[in-house]
Coordinates of N, CA, C and O in Angstrom, one line a residue:
X1 N -0.4 -9.2 -4.2 CA 0.0 -9.2 -5.8 C -0.1 -10.4 -6.2 O 0.0 -11.4 -5.4
X2 N -0.4 -10.4 -7.7 CA -0.8 -11.8 -8.2 C 0.7 -12.2 -8.6 O 1.9 -11.5 -8.6
X3 N 0.6 -13.2 -9.4 CA 1.8 -13.8 -9.8 C 2.5 -12.9 -10.6 O 3.9 -12.9 -11.0
X4 N 2.3 -12.0 -11.5 CA 2.4 -10.9 -12.4 C 2.3 -9.6 -11.8 O 2.3 -8.7 -12.3
X5 N 2.7 -9.3 -10.6 CA 2.5 -8.5 -9.8 C 1.0 -7.5 -9.7 O 0.9 -6.4 -9.7
X6 N 0.0 -8.3 -10.3 CA -1.3 -7.8 -10.2 C -1.8 -7.1 -8.8 O -1.5 -7.7 -7.6
X7 N -2.5 -6.1 -8.7 CA -3.0 -5.2 -7.8 C -4.7 -5.1 -7.8 O -5.1 -5.6 -7.1
X8 N -4.8 -4.7 -8.9 CA -6.4 -4.2 -9.2 C -6.7 -4.4 -10.5 O -6.0 -4.5 -11.3
X9 N -8.1 -4.4 -10.3 CA -8.9 -4.0 -11.8 C -10.1 -2.9 -11.7 O -10.5 -3.8 -10.9
X10 N -10.3 -2.2 -12.6 CA -11.6 -1.6 -12.5 C -12.0 -1.2 -11.1 O -12.8 -1.2 -10.8
X11 N -11.0 -0.5 -10.6 CA -11.1 0.4 -9.4 C -11.1 -0.4 -8.1 O -11.4 0.1 -7.0
X12 N -11.0 -1.7 -8.3 CA -10.9 -2.6 -6.8 C -9.7 -3.9 -7.2 O -8.8 -3.5 -7.8
X13 N -9.6 -4.5 -5.8 CA -8.5 -5.4 -5.8 C -9.0 -6.6 -6.9 O -10.3 -6.8 -6.9
X14 N -7.7 -6.9 -7.1 CA -7.8 -8.5 -8.0 C -8.5 -9.6 -7.3 O -9.5 -10.3 -7.5
X15 N -8.2 -9.4 -5.7 CA -8.8 -10.6 -4.9 C -8.9 -10.0 -3.4 O -8.3 -9.3 -3.0
X16 N -10.0 -10.6 -3.0 CA -10.3 -10.7 -1.6 C -10.2 -11.9 -1.0 O -11.2 -12.7 -1.1
X17 N -9.2 -11.9 0.0 CA -8.9 -13.1 0.8 C -9.3 -12.5 2.2 O -8.5 -11.7 2.7
X18 N -10.0 -13.1 2.9 CA -10.7 -12.8 4.2 C -9.2 -12.8 5.2 O -9.2 -12.1 5.8
X19 N -8.5 -13.8 5.0 CA -7.4 -13.7 6.0 C -6.4 -12.7 5.9 O -5.9 -12.0 6.6
X20 N -6.2 -12.3 4.5 CA -5.4 -11.0 4.2 C -6.1 -9.6 4.6 O -5.1 -9.0 5.0
X21 N -7.3 -9.7 4.4 CA -7.8 -8.8 5.0 C -7.8 -8.4 6.8 O -7.6 -7.2 7.0
X22 N -7.9 -9.4 7.1 CA -7.9 -9.4 8.4 C -6.2 -9.2 9.0 O -6.3 -8.3 9.8
X23 N -5.4 -10.1 8.3 CA -4.0 -9.1 8.3 C -3.7 -7.5 8.2 O -2.9 -7.0 9.2
X24 N -4.2 -7.1 7.1 CA -4.0 -5.7 7.0 C -4.4 -4.8 7.9 O -3.8 -4.4 8.5
X25 N -5.7 -5.2 8.2 CA -6.4 -4.6 9.5 C -5.4 -4.6 10.9 O -5.1 -3.6 11.3
X26 N -4.8 -5.7 11.1 CA -4.3 -5.9 12.3 C -3.1 -5.3 12.1 O -2.4 -4.6 13.0
X27 N -2.2 -5.1 11.1 CA -1.1 -4.6 10.8 C -1.2 -3.1 10.9 O -0.4 -2.2 11.4
X28 N -2.3 -2.3 10.1 CA -2.3 -0.9 9.9 C -3.1 -0.3 11.3 O -3.0 1.2 11.1
X29 N -3.7 -1.0 12.0 CA -4.7 -0.2 12.9 C -3.9 0.5 13.6 O -2.8 0.0 14.3
X30 N -4.3 1.6 14.1 CA -3.6 2.5 15.0 C -2.2 3.3 14.4 O -1.5 3.4 15.0
X31 N -2.1 3.2 13.1 CA -0.9 3.5 12.3 C -1.2 4.4 11.4 O -2.5 4.6 11.0
X32 N -0.5 5.2 10.8 CA -1.0 6.2 9.5 C -1.0 5.3 8.2 O -0.1 4.0 8.2
X33 N -1.9 5.5 7.6 CA -2.1 4.7 6.4 C -1.9 5.7 5.2 O -3.0 7.0 5.3
X34 N -1.2 5.6 4.2 CA -1.2 6.6 3.2 C -1.4 6.1 1.9 O -1.0 4.9 1.4
X35 N -2.3 6.8 1.1 CA -3.0 6.2 -0.3 C -3.2 7.3 -1.4 O -3.2 8.3 -0.8
X36 N -3.0 6.9 -2.4 CA -3.5 7.8 -3.6 C -5.0 7.9 -3.5 O -5.5 7.4 -2.8
X37 N -5.2 9.0 -4.2 CA -6.7 9.4 -4.6 C -7.6 8.3 -5.0 O -8.8 8.2 -4.7
X38 N -7.0 7.6 -5.8 CA -7.9 6.4 -6.4 C -8.1 5.0 -5.4 O -8.9 4.7 -5.4
X39 N -7.1 4.9 -4.6 CA -7.4 4.0 -3.4 C -8.8 4.6 -2.6 O -9.3 4.0 -2.4
X40 N -8.3 6.0 -2.2 CA -9.4 6.5 -1.5 C -10.7 6.3 -2.0 O -11.4 6.1 -1.2
X41 N -10.8 6.7 -3.3 CA -12.1 6.8 -4.1 C -12.6 5.3 -4.0 O -13.8 5.2 -4.0
X42 N -11.7 4.1 -4.2 CA -12.3 2.9 -3.9 C -12.8 2.5 -2.6 O -13.7 1.7 -2.5
X43 N -12.1 3.1 -1.9 CA -13.1 3.1 -0.3 C -14.3 4.0 -0.2 O -14.8 4.1 1.0
X44 N -14.8 4.4 -1.3 CA -15.9 5.4 -1.1 C -15.8 6.7 -0.5 O -16.6 7.0 0.5
X45 N -14.5 7.2 -0.7 CA -14.2 8.5 0.4 C -14.4 8.1 1.8 O -15.0 9.3 2.6
X46 N -14.4 6.9 2.3 CA -14.3 6.6 3.7 C -13.4 6.4 4.4 O -12.6 5.0 4.1
X47 N -12.7 7.0 5.2 CA -11.6 6.7 6.1 C -11.6 5.4 6.8 O -12.6 4.8 7.2
X48 N -10.6 4.6 6.7 CA -10.3 3.4 7.5 C -10.4 3.5 9.0 O -9.7 4.5 9.2
X49 N -11.5 3.0 9.5 CA -11.3 3.3 10.9 C -10.1 2.9 11.6 O -9.3 2.0 11.4
X50 N -9.7 3.6 13.0 CA -8.6 3.6 13.9 C -7.4 3.6 13.3 O -6.4 3.0 13.6
X51 N -7.4 4.2 12.1 CA -6.1 4.7 11.5 C -6.0 6.1 11.0 O -7.2 6.8 10.9
X52 N -5.0 6.8 11.0 CA -5.0 8.2 10.7 C -4.6 7.7 8.9 O -3.6 7.6 8.3
X53 N -5.8 8.0 8.3 CA -5.7 8.3 7.0 C -5.1 9.5 6.1 O -5.5 10.5 6.6
X54 N -4.3 9.2 5.5 CA -3.4 10.2 4.6 C -3.5 10.0 3.3 O -3.3 9.0 2.7
X55 N -4.2 11.0 2.7 CA -4.7 10.8 1.2 C -3.9 11.8 0.4 O -3.6 12.9 0.4
X56 N -2.9 11.4 -0.8 CA -2.3 11.8 -1.6 C -3.0 12.5 -2.9 O -3.7 11.3 -3.5
X57 N -3.2 13.7 -3.2 CA -4.1 14.3 -4.2 C -3.2 15.0 -5.1 O -2.5 16.0 -4.7
X58 N -3.7 15.5 -6.3 CA -3.2 16.4 -7.1 C -3.8 17.8 -6.7 O -3.0 18.9 -6.8
X59 N -5.2 17.9 -6.4 CA -5.7 19.0 -6.1 C -6.7 18.7 -4.7 O -6.8 17.6 -4.5
X60 N -6.6 19.6 -4.1 CA -7.4 19.5 -2.5 C -9.0 18.9 -3.1 O -9.7 19.3 -3.8
X61 N -9.0 18.0 -2.1 CA -10.3 17.2 -2.1 C -11.5 18.3 -1.6 O -11.2 19.1 -0.6
X62 N -12.8 18.0 -1.9 CA -14.2 18.6 -1.4 C -14.1 18.5 0.1 O -13.6 17.7 0.7
X63 N -14.9 19.3 0.7 CA -15.2 19.2 2.1 C -15.5 17.8 2.5 O -15.1 17.2 3.6
X64 N -16.7 17.4 1.6 CA -17.3 16.2 1.6 C -16.6 15.0 1.6 O -16.4 14.1 2.5
X65 N -15.4 15.3 0.8 CA -14.4 13.9 0.6 C -13.5 13.9 1.6 O -12.8 12.7 1.6
X66 N -13.1 15.0 2.1 CA -12.0 15.2 3.1 C -12.3 14.9 4.5 O -11.5 15.1 5.3
X67 N -13.3 14.7 4.9 CA -13.8 14.6 6.3 C -13.1 13.5 6.7 O -13.0 12.3 6.4
X68 N -12.4 13.4 7.8 CA -11.6 12.3 8.6 C -10.0 12.3 8.0 O -9.7 10.9 8.3
X69 N -9.7 12.8 7.2 CA -8.5 12.3 6.6 C -7.6 13.5 6.4 O -8.0 14.8 6.8
X70 N -6.3 13.3 6.6 CA -5.3 14.6 6.0 C -4.6 14.4 4.6 O -4.9 13.3 4.0
X71 N -4.7 15.4 3.8 CA -4.4 15.4 2.4 C -3.1 16.2 2.3 O -2.6 16.9 2.9
X72 N -2.2 15.3 1.6 CA -0.8 16.2 1.1 C -1.0 16.1 -0.6 O -1.5 15.3 -1.2
X73 N -0.6 17.2 -1.1 CA -0.8 17.2 -2.2 C 0.3 16.4 -2.8 O 1.6 16.5 -2.3
X74 N 0.0 15.9 -4.1 CA 1.1 15.2 -4.8 C 2.4 15.9 -5.1 O 3.8 15.0 -5.0
X75 N 2.6 17.2 -5.2 CA 3.7 18.0 -5.2 C 4.7 17.9 -4.0 O 5.7 18.0 -4.0
X76 N 3.9 17.9 -3.0 CA 4.7 17.7 -1.8 C 5.0 16.2 -1.0 O 5.5 16.2 0.2
X77 N 4.3 15.2 -1.8 CA 4.7 14.0 -1.3 C 6.0 13.5 -1.1 O 6.4 12.7 0.1
X78 N 7.1 13.8 -1.8 CA 8.3 13.2 -1.8 C 8.9 13.9 -0.4 O 9.6 13.1 0.2
X79 N 8.7 15.3 -0.4 CA 9.2 15.8 1.0 C 8.9 15.3 2.2 O 9.4 14.9 3.0
X80 N 7.4 14.9 2.1 CA 6.6 14.4 3.3 C 7.4 13.1 3.7 O 7.8 12.4 4.8
X81 N 7.5 12.3 2.6 CA 8.2 10.8 2.7 C 9.6 11.1 3.2 O 10.3 10.4 4.2
X82 N 10.5 12.2 3.0 CA 11.7 12.3 3.3 C 11.4 12.6 4.8 O 12.2 11.9 5.7
X83 N 10.7 13.3 5.3 CA 10.3 13.3 6.8 C 10.1 12.4 7.7 O 10.4 12.1 8.5
X84 N 9.4 11.4 7.0 CA 9.0 10.1 7.8 C 9.9 9.4 7.6 O 10.0 8.2 8.4
X85 N 11.0 9.5 6.7 CA 12.0 8.3 6.5 C 12.6 8.0 8.1 O 12.8 6.7 8.4
X86 N 12.8 8.6 8.7 CA 13.3 8.6 10.1 C 12.4 8.4 11.4 O 12.9 8.5 12.3
X87 N 11.2 8.2 11.2 CA 10.2 8.1 11.9 C 10.1 6.8 12.7 O 10.5 5.9 11.7
X88 N 10.1 6.6 14.0 CA 10.1 5.5 14.5 C 9.0 4.8 14.6 O 8.7 3.5 14.8
X89 N 7.7 5.5 14.2 CA 6.6 4.8 13.7 C 6.5 4.2 12.5 O 7.0 4.6 11.4
X90 N 5.8 3.0 12.4 CA 5.6 2.4 11.1 C 4.5 3.3 10.4 O 3.4 3.4 10.9
X91 N 4.8 3.6 9.1 CA 3.5 4.3 8.5 C 3.4 3.0 7.2 O 4.3 2.8 6.6
X92 N 2.0 2.9 6.9 CA 1.9 2.1 5.9 C 1.2 2.7 4.6 O 0.3 3.5 4.6
X93 N 2.0 2.5 3.5 CA 1.8 2.9 2.2 C 0.9 1.8 1.5 O 1.1 0.8 1.5
X94 N -0.7 2.1 1.6 CA -1.5 0.9 1.1 C -2.0 1.1 -0.5 O -2.9 0.6 -0.6
X95 N -1.2 2.1 -1.0 CA -1.7 1.9 -2.8 C -2.3 3.3 -3.1 O -2.2 4.3 -2.3
X96 N -2.4 3.3 -4.4 CA -1.9 2.7 -5.5 C -0.7 2.5 -6.0 O 0.4 2.6 -5.4
X97 N -0.5 1.9 -7.3 CA 0.8 2.0 -7.9 C 1.6 2.9 -7.9 O 2.8 3.0 -7.9
X98 N 1.1 4.2 -8.4 CA 2.0 5.1 -8.5 C 2.4 5.5 -7.2 O 3.9 6.1 -6.9
X99 N 1.5 5.5 -5.9 CA 2.0 5.9 -4.7 C 2.8 4.9 -4.3 O 4.1 5.2 -3.7
X100 N 2.7 3.5 -4.3 CA 3.9 2.6 -4.2 C 5.4 3.1 -4.8 O 6.5 2.7 -4.1
X101 N 5.2 3.1 -6.2 CA 6.3 3.6 -7.0 C 7.3 4.7 -6.3 O 8.5 4.5 -6.2
X102 N 6.6 5.8 -6.0 CA 7.1 6.9 -5.3 C 7.9 6.8 -4.0 O 8.5 7.2 -3.4
X103 N 7.0 5.7 -3.1 CA 7.4 5.5 -1.9 C 8.5 4.5 -1.6 O 9.3 4.5 -0.5
X104 N 8.5 3.6 -2.6 CA 9.8 2.4 -2.3 C 11.0 3.2 -2.1 O 11.5 2.6 -0.9
X105 N 11.5 4.2 -2.5 CA 13.1 4.9 -2.3 C 13.2 5.0 -0.8 O 14.0 5.1 -0.4
X106 N 11.8 5.4 -0.1 CA 11.8 5.7 1.4 C 11.7 4.7 2.3 O 11.4 4.7 3.5
X107 N 11.0 3.6 1.7 CA 10.5 2.4 2.3 C 11.5 1.6 2.9 O 12.5 1.2 2.2
X108 N 11.5 1.1 4.3 CA 12.7 0.3 4.7 C 12.1 -1.6 4.9 O 12.5 -2.3 5.2
X109 N 10.7 -1.8 4.6 CA 9.7 -2.8 5.0 C 9.0 -2.9 4.0 O 7.9 -1.8 3.7
X110 N 8.6 -4.1 3.4 CA 7.4 -4.3 2.6 C 6.8 -5.4 3.0 O 7.2 -6.5 3.2
X111 N 5.3 -5.1 3.3 CA 4.7 -6.7 3.9 C 3.7 -6.8 2.4 O 3.0 -6.2 2.1
X112 N 4.1 -8.1 2.0 CA 3.6 -8.5 0.8 C 2.8 -9.7 0.8 O 3.3 -10.7 1.3
X113 N 1.6 -9.6 0.4 CA 0.7 -10.9 0.5 C 1.0 -11.5 -1.5 O 0.3 -10.6 -2.1
X114 N 1.5 -12.3 -1.7 CA 1.4 -12.8 -2.9 C 0.6 -13.9 -3.0 O 0.5 -15.1 -2.7
X115 N -0.3 -13.7 -4.2 CA -1.3 -14.5 -4.4 C -0.7 -15.5 -5.6 O -0.1 -14.8 -6.4
X116 N -1.0 -16.8 -5.4 CA -0.6 -17.8 -6.2 C -1.7 -18.0 -7.5 O -1.7 -19.4 -7.6
X117 N -1.9 -16.9 -8.3 CA -2.5 -16.7 -9.3 C -2.5 -15.7 -10.1 O -1.6 -14.8 -9.7
X118 N -2.8 -15.6 -11.3 CA -2.8 -14.6 -12.4 C -4.3 -14.0 -12.7 O -5.1 -14.9 -12.8
X119 N -4.3 -12.7 -12.9 CA -5.5 -12.3 -13.4 C -5.2 -11.4 -14.6 O -4.8 -10.3 -14.7
X120 N -5.6 -12.0 -15.6 CA -5.1 -11.4 -17.0 C -6.0 -10.1 -17.0 O -5.6 -9.3 -18.2
X121 N -7.0 -9.7 -16.4 CA -7.6 -8.8 -16.4 C -7.4 -7.4 -15.6 O -7.9 -6.4 -15.6
X122 N -6.4 -7.7 -14.8 CA -5.7 -6.4 -14.3 C -5.4 -5.4 -14.9 O -4.7 -5.6 -16.1
X123 N -5.3 -4.3 -14.1 CA -5.0 -3.0 -14.9 C -4.2 -2.2 -14.1 O -3.6 -1.0 -14.3
X124 N -3.7 -2.6 -12.8 CA -2.9 -1.8 -12.1 C -2.0 -2.9 -11.4 O -2.5 -3.9 -10.8
X125 N -0.7 -2.5 -11.6 CA 0.5 -3.3 -11.2 C 1.3 -2.8 -10.1 O 1.5 -1.6 -10.1
X126 N 1.9 -3.7 -9.0 CA 2.8 -3.3 -8.3 C 4.2 -3.0 -9.1 O 4.5 -3.7 -9.9
X127 N 5.2 -2.1 -8.6 CA 6.3 -1.9 -9.3 C 7.1 -3.4 -9.5 O 7.2 -4.3 -8.6
X128 N 7.4 -3.5 -10.8 CA 8.6 -4.9 -11.2 C 9.4 -4.8 -9.8 O 10.2 -3.8 -9.6
X129 N 9.8 -6.1 -9.6 CA 10.6 -6.4 -8.7 C 12.2 -6.0 -9.0 O 13.1 -5.6 -8.3
X130 N 12.7 -5.8 -10.3 CA 13.9 -5.4 -10.8 C 13.9 -3.7 -10.4 O 15.0 -3.3 -10.3
X131 N 12.9 -3.1 -10.0 CA 13.0 -1.7 -9.6 C 13.3 -1.6 -8.0 O 13.6 -0.4 -7.5
X132 N 13.0 -2.8 -7.3 CA 13.4 -2.6 -5.7 C 13.8 -4.1 -5.5 O 14.3 -3.7 -4.2
X133 N 13.6 -5.0 -5.9 CA 14.0 -6.5 -5.1 C 15.3 -6.2 -4.5 O 15.6 -7.1 -3.8
X134 N 16.4 -6.0 -5.0 CA 18.1 -6.2 -5.1 C 18.0 -5.3 -3.7 O 19.1 -5.6 -3.3
X135 N 17.2 -4.3 -3.4 CA 17.5 -3.7 -2.2 C 17.1 -4.4 -0.6 O 17.2 -3.7 0.4
X136 N 16.4 -5.3 -1.1 CA 15.8 -6.2 0.2 C 16.1 -7.5 0.4 O 16.4 -8.1 -0.5
X137 N 16.0 -7.8 1.7 CA 16.3 -9.3 1.9 C 14.7 -9.5 2.3 O 14.0 -8.9 2.4
X138 N 14.1 -11.0 2.0 CA 12.7 -11.2 2.5 C 12.9 -12.7 3.4 O 13.7 -13.1 3.4
X139 N 11.6 -12.5 3.9 CA 11.5 -13.7 4.8 C 9.9 -14.2 4.4 O 9.1 -13.3 4.2
X140 N 9.6 -15.4 4.3 CA 8.4 -16.2 4.1 C 7.8 -16.1 5.5 O 8.4 -17.0 6.2
X141 N 6.6 -15.6 5.7 CA 6.0 -15.4 7.0 C 5.1 -16.8 7.2 O 4.8 -17.3 8.1
X142 N 4.3 -17.2 5.8 CA 3.4 -18.1 5.8 C 3.2 -18.3 4.3 O 3.3 -17.4 3.5
X143 N 3.1 -19.7 4.0 CA 2.8 -19.9 2.7 C 1.6 -21.1 2.7 O 2.0 -22.1 3.4
X144 N 0.7 -20.9 2.1 CA -0.2 -22.0 1.8 C -0.4 -22.0 0.2 O 0.4 -21.3 -0.6
X145 N -1.2 -22.7 -0.1 CA -1.6 -23.1 -1.8 C -2.0 -22.0 -2.4 O -1.7 -21.7 -3.6
X146 N -2.7 -21.1 -1.8 CA -3.2 -20.0 -2.4 C -2.7 -18.9 -2.5 O -2.6 -18.0 -3.3
X147 N -1.9 -18.4 -1.4 CA -1.2 -17.4 -1.3 C -0.1 -17.4 0.1 O 0.1 -18.2 0.5
X148 N 1.0 -16.5 0.1 CA 2.3 -16.3 1.1 C 2.1 -14.9 1.3 O 1.9 -14.0 0.7
X149 N 2.5 -14.7 2.6 CA 2.8 -13.6 3.3 C 4.3 -13.6 3.4 O 5.1 -14.4 3.9
X150 N 4.9 -12.5 2.7 CA 6.4 -12.4 2.6 C 6.6 -10.8 3.0 O 5.9 -9.9 2.8
X151 N 7.7 -10.8 4.0 CA 8.3 -9.6 4.3 C 9.4 -9.2 3.6 O 10.4 -10.2 4.1
X152 N 9.6 -8.2 3.5 CA 11.0 -7.6 2.6 C 11.4 -6.5 3.5 O 10.7 -5.7 3.9
X153 N 12.9 -6.6 3.8 CA 13.4 -5.7 4.7 C 14.6 -5.0 4.0 O 15.4 -5.9 3.6
X154 N 14.6 -3.7 3.9 CA 15.8 -3.3 3.3 C 17.0 -3.7 3.6 O 17.4 -3.5 5.0
X155 N 18.1 -3.6 3.1 CA 19.4 -4.4 3.2 C 20.1 -3.2 3.9 O 19.9 -1.8 3.7

């Protein structure tokens, strides 16, 4: 996220940082990754390799769009999150904003990359810290002039 919690614009990320993409891959490989339809669409309907891709949709996807993924209808998402809540497995919610907002009440950890920039063209934002920040303690894992890795853990 950017300084103003920017996530994306025009169906893509605001920033692409090689080290962050590598970290994302290392964190999520061999785990479930949960995403909304628009995030999946931004991946050109191509599942991320070596991960169980779960896509939250309003309506079932076509056969072509659903190869290699598990679909969960949006109306069943909170029920599924409740089931996953006590799972010993780390399950990664990878966007977009609506899915982040709906999953925060069930989340115990947030791996956040804070970009030390603003993107005035952003059109998708992470939920405001006032919606979740008081529920978590945080630890800065890495800080550079350009970005920081911060891990938030539910109190």
